[in-house]
Tab-separated table of C-alpha atoms in Angstrom:
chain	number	residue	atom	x	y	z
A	46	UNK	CA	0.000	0.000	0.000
A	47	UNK	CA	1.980	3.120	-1.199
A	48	UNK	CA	1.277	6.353	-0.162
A	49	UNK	CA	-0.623	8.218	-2.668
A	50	UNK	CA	0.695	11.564	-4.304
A	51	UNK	CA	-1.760	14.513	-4.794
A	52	UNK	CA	-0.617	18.117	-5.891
A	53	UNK	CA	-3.076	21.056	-7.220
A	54	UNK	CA	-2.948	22.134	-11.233
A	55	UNK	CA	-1.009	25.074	-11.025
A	56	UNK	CA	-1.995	26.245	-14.138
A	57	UNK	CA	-4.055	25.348	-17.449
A	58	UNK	CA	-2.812	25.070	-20.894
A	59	UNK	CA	-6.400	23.940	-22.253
A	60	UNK	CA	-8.392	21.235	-22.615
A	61	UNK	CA	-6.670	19.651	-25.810
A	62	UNK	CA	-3.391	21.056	-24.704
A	63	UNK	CA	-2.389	20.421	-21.186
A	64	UNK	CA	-2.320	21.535	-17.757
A	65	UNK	CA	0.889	22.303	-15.371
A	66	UNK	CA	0.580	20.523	-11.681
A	67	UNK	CA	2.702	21.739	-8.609
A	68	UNK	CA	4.690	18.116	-8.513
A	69	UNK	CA	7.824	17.597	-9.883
A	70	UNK	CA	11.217	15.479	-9.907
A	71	UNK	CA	11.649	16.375	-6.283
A	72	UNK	CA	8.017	14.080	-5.297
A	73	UNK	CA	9.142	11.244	-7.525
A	74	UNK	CA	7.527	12.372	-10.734
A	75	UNK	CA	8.684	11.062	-13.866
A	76	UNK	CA	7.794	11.207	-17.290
A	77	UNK	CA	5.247	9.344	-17.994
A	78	UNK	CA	3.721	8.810	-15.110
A	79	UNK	CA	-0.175	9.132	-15.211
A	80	UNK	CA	-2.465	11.565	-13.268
A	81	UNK	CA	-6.283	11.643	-12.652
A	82	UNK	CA	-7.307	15.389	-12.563
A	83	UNK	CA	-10.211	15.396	-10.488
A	84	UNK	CA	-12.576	18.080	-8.386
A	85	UNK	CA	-14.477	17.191	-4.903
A	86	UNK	CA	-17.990	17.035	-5.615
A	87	UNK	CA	-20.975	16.082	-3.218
A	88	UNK	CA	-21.250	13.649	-0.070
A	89	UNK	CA	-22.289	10.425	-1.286
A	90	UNK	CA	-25.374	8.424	1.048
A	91	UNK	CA	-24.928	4.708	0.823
A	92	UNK	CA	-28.592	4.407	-0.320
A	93	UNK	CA	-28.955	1.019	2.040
A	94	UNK	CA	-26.515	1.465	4.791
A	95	UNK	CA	-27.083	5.321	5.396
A	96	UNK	CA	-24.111	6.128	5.809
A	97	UNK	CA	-21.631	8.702	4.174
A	98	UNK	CA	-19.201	6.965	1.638
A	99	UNK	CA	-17.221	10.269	1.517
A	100	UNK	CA	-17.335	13.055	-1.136
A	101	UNK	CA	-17.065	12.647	-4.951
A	102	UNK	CA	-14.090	12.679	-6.881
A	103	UNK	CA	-15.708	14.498	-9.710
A	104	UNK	CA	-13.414	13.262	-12.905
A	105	UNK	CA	-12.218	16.275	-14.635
A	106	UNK	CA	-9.571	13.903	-16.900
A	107	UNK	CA	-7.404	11.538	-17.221
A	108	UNK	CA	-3.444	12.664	-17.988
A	109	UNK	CA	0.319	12.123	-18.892
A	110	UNK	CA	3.365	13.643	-17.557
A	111	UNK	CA	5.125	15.091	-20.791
A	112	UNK	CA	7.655	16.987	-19.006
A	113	UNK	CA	8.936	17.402	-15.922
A	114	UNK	CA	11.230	19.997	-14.075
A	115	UNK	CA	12.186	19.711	-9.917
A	116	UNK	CA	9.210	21.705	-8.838
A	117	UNK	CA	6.113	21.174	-11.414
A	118	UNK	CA	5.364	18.601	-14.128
A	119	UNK	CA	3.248	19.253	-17.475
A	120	UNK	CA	0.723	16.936	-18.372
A	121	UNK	CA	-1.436	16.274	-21.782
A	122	UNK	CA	-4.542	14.665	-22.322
A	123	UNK	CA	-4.255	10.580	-22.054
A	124	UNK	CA	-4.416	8.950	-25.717
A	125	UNK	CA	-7.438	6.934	-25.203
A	126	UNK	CA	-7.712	3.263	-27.238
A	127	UNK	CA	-11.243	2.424	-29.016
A	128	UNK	CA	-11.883	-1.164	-29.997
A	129	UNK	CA	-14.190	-0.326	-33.159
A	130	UNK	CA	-16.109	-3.043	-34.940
A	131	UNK	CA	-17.283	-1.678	-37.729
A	132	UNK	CA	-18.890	-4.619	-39.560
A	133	UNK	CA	-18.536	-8.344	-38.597
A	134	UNK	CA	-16.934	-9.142	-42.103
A	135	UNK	CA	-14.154	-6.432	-41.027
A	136	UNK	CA	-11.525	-7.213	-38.383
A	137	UNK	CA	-12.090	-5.094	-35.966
A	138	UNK	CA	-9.701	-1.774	-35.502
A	139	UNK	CA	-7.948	0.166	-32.689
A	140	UNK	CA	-8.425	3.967	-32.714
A	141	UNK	CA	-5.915	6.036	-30.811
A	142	UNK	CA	-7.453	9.613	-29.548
A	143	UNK	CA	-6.879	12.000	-27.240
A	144	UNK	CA	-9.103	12.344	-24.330
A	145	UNK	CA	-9.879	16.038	-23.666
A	146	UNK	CA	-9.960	17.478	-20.136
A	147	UNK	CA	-13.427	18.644	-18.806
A	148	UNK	CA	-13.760	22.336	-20.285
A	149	UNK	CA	-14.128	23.698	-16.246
A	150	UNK	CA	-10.974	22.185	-15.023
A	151	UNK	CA	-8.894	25.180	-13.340
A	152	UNK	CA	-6.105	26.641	-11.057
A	153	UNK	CA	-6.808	24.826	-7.963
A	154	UNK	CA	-8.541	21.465	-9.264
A	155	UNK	CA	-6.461	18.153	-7.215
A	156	UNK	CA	-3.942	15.602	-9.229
A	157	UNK	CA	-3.396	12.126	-8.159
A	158	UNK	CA	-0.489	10.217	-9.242
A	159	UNK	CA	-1.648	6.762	-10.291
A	160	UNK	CA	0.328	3.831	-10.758
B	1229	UNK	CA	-10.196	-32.858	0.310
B	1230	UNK	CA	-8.691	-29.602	1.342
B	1231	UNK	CA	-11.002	-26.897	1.134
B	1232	UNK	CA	-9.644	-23.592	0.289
B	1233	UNK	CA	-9.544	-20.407	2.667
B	1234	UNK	CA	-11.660	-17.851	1.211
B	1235	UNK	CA	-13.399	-14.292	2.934
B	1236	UNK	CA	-15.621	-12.131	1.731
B	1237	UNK	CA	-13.974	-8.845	2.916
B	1238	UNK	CA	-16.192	-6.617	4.746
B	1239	UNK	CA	-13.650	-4.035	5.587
B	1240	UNK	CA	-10.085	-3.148	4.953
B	1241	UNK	CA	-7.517	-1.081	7.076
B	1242	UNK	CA	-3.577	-0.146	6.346
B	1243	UNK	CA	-2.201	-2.569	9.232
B	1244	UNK	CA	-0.730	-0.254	11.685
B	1245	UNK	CA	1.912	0.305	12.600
B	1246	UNK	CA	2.458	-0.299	8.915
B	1247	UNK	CA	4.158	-3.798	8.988
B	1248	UNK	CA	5.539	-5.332	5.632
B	1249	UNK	CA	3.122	-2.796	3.533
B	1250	UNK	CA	0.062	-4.884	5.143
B	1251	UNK	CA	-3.721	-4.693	5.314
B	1252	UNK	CA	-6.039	-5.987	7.528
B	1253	UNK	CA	-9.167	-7.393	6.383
B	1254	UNK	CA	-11.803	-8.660	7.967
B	1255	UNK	CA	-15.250	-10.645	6.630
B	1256	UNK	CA	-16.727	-14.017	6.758
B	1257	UNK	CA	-14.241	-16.807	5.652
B	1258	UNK	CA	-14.418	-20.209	4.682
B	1259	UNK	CA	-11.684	-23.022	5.201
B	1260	UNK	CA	-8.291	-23.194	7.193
B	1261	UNK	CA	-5.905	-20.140	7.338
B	1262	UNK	CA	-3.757	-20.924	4.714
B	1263	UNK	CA	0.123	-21.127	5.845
B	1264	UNK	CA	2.036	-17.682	6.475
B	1265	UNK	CA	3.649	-16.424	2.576
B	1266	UNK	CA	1.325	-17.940	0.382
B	1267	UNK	CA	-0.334	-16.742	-2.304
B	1268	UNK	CA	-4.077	-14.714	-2.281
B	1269	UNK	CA	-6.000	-13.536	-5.085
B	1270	UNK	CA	-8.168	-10.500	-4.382
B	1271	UNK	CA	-10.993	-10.379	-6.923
B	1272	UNK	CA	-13.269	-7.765	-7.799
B	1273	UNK	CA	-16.697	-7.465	-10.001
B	1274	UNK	CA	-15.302	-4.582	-12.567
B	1275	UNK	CA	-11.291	-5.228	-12.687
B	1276	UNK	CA	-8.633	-7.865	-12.714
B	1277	UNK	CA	-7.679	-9.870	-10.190
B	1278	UNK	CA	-4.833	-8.859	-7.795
B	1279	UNK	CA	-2.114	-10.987	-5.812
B	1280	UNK	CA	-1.254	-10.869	-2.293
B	1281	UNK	CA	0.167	-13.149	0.311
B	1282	UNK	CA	-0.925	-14.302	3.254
B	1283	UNK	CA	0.928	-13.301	6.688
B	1284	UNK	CA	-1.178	-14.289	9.423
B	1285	UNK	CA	-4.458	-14.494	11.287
B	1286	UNK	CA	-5.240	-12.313	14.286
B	1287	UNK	CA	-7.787	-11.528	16.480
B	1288	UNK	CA	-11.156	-11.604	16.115
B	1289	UNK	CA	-13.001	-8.298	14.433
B	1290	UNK	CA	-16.478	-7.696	15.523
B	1291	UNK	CA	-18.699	-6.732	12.162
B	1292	UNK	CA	-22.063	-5.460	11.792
B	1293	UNK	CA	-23.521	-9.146	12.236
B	1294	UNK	CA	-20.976	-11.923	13.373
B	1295	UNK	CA	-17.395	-12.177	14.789
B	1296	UNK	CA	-14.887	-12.377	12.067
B	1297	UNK	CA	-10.952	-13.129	12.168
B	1298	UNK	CA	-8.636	-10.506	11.541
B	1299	UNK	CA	-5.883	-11.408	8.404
B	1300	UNK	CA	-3.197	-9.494	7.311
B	1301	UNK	CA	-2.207	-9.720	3.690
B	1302	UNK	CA	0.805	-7.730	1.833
B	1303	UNK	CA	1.955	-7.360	-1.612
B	1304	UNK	CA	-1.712	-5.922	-2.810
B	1305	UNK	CA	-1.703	-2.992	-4.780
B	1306	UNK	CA	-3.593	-0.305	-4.147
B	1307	UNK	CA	-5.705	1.277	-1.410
B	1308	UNK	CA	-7.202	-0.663	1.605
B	1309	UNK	CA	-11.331	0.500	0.443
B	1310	UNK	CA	-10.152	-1.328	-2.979
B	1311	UNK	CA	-11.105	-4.346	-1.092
B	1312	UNK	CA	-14.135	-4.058	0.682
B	1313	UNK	CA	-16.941	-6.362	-1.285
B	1314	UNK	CA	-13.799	-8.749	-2.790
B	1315	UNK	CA	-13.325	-12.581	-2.698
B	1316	UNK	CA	-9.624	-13.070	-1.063
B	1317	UNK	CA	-8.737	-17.015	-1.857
B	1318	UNK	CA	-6.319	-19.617	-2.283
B	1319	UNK	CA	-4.173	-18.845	-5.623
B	1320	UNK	CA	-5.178	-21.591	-8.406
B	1321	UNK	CA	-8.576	-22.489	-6.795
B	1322	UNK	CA	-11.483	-22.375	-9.405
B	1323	UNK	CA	-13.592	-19.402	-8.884
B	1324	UNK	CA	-17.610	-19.596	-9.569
B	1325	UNK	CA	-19.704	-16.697	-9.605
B	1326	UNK	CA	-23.356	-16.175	-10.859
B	1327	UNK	CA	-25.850	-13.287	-10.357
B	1328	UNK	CA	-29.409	-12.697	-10.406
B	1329	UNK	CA	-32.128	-10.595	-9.682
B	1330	UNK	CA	-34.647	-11.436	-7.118
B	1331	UNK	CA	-38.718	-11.017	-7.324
B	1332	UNK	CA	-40.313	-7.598	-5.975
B	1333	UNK	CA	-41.353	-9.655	-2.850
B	1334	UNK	CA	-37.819	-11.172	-2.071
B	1335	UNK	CA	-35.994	-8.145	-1.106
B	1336	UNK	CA	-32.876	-8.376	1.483
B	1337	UNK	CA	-29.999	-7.312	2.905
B	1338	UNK	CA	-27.938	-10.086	3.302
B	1339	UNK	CA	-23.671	-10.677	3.236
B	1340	UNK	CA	-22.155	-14.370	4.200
B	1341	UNK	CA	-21.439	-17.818	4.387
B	1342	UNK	CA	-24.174	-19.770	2.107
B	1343	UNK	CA	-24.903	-23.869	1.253
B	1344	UNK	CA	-25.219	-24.547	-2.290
B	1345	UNK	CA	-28.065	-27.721	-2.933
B	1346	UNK	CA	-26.188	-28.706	-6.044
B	1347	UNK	CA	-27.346	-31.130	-9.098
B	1348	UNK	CA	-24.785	-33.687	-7.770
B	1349	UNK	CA	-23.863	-32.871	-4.300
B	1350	UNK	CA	-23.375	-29.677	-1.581
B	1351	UNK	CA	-21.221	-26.735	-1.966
B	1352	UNK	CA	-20.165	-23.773	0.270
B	1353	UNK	CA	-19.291	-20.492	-0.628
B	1354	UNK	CA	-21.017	-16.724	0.047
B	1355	UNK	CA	-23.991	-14.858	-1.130
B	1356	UNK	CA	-24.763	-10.919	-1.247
B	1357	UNK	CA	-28.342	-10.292	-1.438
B	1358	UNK	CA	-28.532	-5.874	-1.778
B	1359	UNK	CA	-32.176	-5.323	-2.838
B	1360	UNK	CA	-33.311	-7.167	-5.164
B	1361	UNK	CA	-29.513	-8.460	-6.966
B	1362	UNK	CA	-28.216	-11.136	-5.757
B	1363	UNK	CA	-24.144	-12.785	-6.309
B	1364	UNK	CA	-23.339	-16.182	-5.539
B	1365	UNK	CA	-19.558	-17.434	-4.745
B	1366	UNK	CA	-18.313	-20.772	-4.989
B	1367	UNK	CA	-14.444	-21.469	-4.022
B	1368	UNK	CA	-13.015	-24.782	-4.907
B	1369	UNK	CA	-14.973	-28.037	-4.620
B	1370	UNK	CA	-18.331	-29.581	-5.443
B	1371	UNK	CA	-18.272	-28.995	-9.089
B	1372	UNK	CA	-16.429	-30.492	-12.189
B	1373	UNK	CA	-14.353	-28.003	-13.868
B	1374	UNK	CA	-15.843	-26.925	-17.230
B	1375	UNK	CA	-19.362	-25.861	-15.203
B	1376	UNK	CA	-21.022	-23.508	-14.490
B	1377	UNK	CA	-22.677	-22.923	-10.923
B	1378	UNK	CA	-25.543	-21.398	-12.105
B	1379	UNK	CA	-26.296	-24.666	-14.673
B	1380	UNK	CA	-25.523	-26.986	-11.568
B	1381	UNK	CA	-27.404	-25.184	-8.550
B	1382	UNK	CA	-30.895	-25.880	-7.030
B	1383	UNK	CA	-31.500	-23.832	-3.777
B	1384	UNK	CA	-28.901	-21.907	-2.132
B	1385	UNK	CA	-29.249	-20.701	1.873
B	1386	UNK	CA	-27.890	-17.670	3.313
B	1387	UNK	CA	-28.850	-17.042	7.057
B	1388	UNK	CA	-32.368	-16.944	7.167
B	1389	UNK	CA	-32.689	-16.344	3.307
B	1390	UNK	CA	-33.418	-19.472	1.314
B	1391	UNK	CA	-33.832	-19.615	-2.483
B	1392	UNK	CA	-34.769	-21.960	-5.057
B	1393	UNK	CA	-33.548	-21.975	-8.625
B	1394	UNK	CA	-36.869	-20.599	-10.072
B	1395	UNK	CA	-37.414	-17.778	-7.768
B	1396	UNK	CA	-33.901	-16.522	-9.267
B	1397	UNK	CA	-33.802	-14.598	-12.931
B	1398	UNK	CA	-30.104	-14.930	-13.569
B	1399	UNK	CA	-26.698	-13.259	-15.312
B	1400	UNK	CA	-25.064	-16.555	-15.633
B	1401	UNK	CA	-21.342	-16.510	-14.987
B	1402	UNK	CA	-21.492	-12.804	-13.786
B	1403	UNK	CA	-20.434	-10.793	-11.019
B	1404	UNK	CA	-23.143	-7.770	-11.418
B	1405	UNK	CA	-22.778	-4.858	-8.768
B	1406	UNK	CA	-25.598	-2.294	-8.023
B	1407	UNK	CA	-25.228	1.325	-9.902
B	1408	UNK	CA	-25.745	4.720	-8.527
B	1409	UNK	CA	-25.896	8.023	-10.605
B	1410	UNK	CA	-22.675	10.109	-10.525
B	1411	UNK	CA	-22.857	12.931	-12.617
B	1412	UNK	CA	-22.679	14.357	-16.493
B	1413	UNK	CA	-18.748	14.469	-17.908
B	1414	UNK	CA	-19.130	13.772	-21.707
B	1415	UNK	CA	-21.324	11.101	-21.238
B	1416	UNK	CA	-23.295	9.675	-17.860
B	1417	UNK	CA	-20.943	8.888	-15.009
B	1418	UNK	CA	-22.451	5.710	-12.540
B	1419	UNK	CA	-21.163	4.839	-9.106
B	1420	UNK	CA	-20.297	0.985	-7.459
B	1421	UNK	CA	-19.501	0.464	-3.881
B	1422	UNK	CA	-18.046	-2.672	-2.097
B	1423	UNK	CA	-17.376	-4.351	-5.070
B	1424	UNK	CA	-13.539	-4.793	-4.887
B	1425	UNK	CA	-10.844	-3.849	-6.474
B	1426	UNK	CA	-11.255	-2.164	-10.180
B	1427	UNK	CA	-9.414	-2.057	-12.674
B	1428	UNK	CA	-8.776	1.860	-15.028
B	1429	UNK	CA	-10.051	1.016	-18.790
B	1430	UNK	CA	-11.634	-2.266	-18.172
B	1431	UNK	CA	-14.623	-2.322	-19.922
B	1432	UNK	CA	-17.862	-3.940	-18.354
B	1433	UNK	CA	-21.445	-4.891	-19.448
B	1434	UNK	CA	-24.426	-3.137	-18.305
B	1435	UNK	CA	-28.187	-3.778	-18.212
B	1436	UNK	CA	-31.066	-1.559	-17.782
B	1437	UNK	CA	-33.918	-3.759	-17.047
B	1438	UNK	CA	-35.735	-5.086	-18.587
B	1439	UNK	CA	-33.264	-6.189	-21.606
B	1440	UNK	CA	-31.384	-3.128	-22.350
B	1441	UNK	CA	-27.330	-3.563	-22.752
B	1442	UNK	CA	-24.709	-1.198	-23.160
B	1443	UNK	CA	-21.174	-0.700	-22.409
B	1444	UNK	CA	-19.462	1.165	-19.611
B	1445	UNK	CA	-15.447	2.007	-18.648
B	1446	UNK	CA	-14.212	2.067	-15.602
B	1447	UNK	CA	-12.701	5.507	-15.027
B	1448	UNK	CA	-11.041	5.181	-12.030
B	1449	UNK	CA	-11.098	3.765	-8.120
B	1450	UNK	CA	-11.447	6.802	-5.487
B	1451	UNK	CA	-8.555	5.741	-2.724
B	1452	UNK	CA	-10.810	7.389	0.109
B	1453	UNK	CA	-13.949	5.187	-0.652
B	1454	UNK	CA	-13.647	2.326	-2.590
B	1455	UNK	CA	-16.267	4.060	-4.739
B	1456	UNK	CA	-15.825	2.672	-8.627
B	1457	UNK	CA	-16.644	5.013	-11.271
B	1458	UNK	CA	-17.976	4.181	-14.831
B	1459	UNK	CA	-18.993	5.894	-17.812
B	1460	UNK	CA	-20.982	5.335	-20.297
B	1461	UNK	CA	-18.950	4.255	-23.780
B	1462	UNK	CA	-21.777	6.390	-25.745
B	1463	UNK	CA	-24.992	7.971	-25.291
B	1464	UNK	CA	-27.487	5.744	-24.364
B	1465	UNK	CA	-31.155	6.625	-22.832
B	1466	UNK	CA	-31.678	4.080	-20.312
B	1467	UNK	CA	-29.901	4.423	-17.247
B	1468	UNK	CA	-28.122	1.353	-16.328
B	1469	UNK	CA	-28.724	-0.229	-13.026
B	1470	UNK	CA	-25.862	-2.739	-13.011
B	1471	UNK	CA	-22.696	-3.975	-14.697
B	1472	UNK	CA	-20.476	-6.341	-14.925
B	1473	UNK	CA	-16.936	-6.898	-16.024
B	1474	UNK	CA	-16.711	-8.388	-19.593
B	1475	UNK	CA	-15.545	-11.875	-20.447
B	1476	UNK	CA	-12.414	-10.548	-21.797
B	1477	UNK	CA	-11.309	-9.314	-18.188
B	1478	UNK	CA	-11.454	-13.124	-16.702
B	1479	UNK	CA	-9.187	-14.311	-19.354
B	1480	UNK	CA	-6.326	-11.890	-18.610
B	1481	UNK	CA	-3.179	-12.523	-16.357
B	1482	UNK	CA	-2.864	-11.683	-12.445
B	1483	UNK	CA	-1.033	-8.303	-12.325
């Protein structure tokens, strides 16, 4: 069970282009690593139990480190793989694609390191 | 015959002080503890399987309706809530699972140690009853090895809960977890709880009753909660109500 490691974006490129996060070499980033950019949404009732099962991680994207310096890391949009089957008489064919951050994502929004 | 050691893990903790990168977990379990260093698999309803190992067995852990053994396990990736609603067993033993949904009159709230009326003989293992879905686990013995439990199984018994075959409408050969809305990203977002460890990208099934399919993703696994979130692979109209990993996941490796 590592520990996990969570920064804040620091700043936004765009949605197709990237966004900067306020983790770097110096918190064991490398590049490459993946991120989830994600905002705290609501408090979520078990609907049998009752009971709170914590707040929302509302998914704002999914991301790649493409470059890294000591103190901050930039990240693009994750290429996302589609398994398309067109027709059943056509082998079926991968499509690469980028997957686009959530058009709110801003300054402040959390980053979690996932490996 | 040996029968394997398998729980149905009602809650997970970081073993502290942190000892060999361990977690506790704690549920009903079937069989003897297995010896210290050998191999678990933690399995999930929406991701691929994960290995652990076995350390030891502690003391006993009071849940919400029996006394259950404490056991630490090391080596598994990810965060302690990951687990809560897996199968932890024996590495190698065969792993049956069906699910079904229950008439409007047979809703429960049941977690535990079941009996399996088989066909051919009697088998042990756990049911989940939440609402009206019900999961059924068999570890190990009692059926040949090509079968399927639900093709083999008569009436099952769960506590006070006892079912026959026909009062069951089933998803052979699935593992099918209760969804909850989430919220609009590009397409609908759905929330799973307790269901074990999930798996980024894995794709699963999904019904909306009465006989509508479609496909979801699993996005991601929130470390606080355990909560699973999907999305919808397209727009769709009919809100899903449960899902299922896809064939596809069974058939790849332990990672």
């Amino acid at each position: 069970m590592g520990k996990l490691l969570e920064g804040k974006i620091a700043s936004v490129l765009g949605p197709r282009e990237g966004v900067v996060v306020n983790l770097g070499t110096e918190d064991g980033v490398q590049q490459g690593d993946s991120f989830l950019l994600y905002r705290l949404g609501e408090e979520v009732i078990d609907p049998d139990s009752k009971v709170s099962l914590g707040r929302l991680e509302v998914i704002l994207g999914r991301a790649v480190v493409k470059h890294v310096q000591p103190k901050l890391a930039t990240l693009g949009p994750q290429i996302r793989k589609r398994i398309l089957h067109p027709s059943e008489f056509l082998p079926p064919q991968v499509v690469e694609e980028p997957e686009d951050f959530d058009e709110s994502i801003r300054i402040g929004d959390l980053a979690r390191l996932r490996r | 015959m040996i029968r394997p050691f398998a729980m149905l893990v009602e809650s997970a903790i970081e073993a502290a002080p942190p000892v060999l990168d361990g977690v506790l977990l704690s549920g009903p379990t079937l069989g003897p503890a297995p010896q210290a260093g050998a191999l678990l698999t933690a399995r999930g309803a929406l991701g691929l399987p994960r290995r652990g190992r076995f350390e030891s067995i502690g003391a006993f852990h009071r849940s919400r309706s029996m006394a259950s053994p404490l056991v630490l396990v090391t080596g598994l990736q990810g965060s302690p809530q990951d687990y809560v609603g897996s199968i932890v067993y024996d590495e190698g033993v065969l792993f049956r699972v069906f699910s079904g949904y229950l008439g409007e009159q047979d809703q429960h709230h049941v977690r535990g140690i079941a009996s399996f009326e088989l066909e051919d003989g009697r088998a042990q293992g756990f049911v989940t009853v939440q609402g009206r879905l019900l999961n059924a686990f068999v570890l190990g013995g009692g059926l040949p090895e090509a079968s399927s439990l639900w093709e083999r199984i008569r009436r099952l018994q769960c506590a006070d809960v006892a079912l026959n075959r026909d009062e069951i409408r089933p998803l052979p050969d699935a593992w099918a977890v209760p969804l909850l809305p989430g919220y609009q990203r590009r397409s609908p977002v759905l929330l799973a709880r307790m269901c074990g460890p999930a798996t980024p990208g894995v794709q699963a099934h999904a019904l909306a009753f009465p006989e509508h399919f479609s496909t979801l993703e699993v996005l991601d696994q929130q470390p606080s909660s355990g909560l699973v979130q999907l999305e919808l692979a397209g727009p769709d109209a009919a809100r899903p109500v449960v899902a299922w990993a896809s064939e596809r996941t069974e058939r790849l490796a332990l990672h």
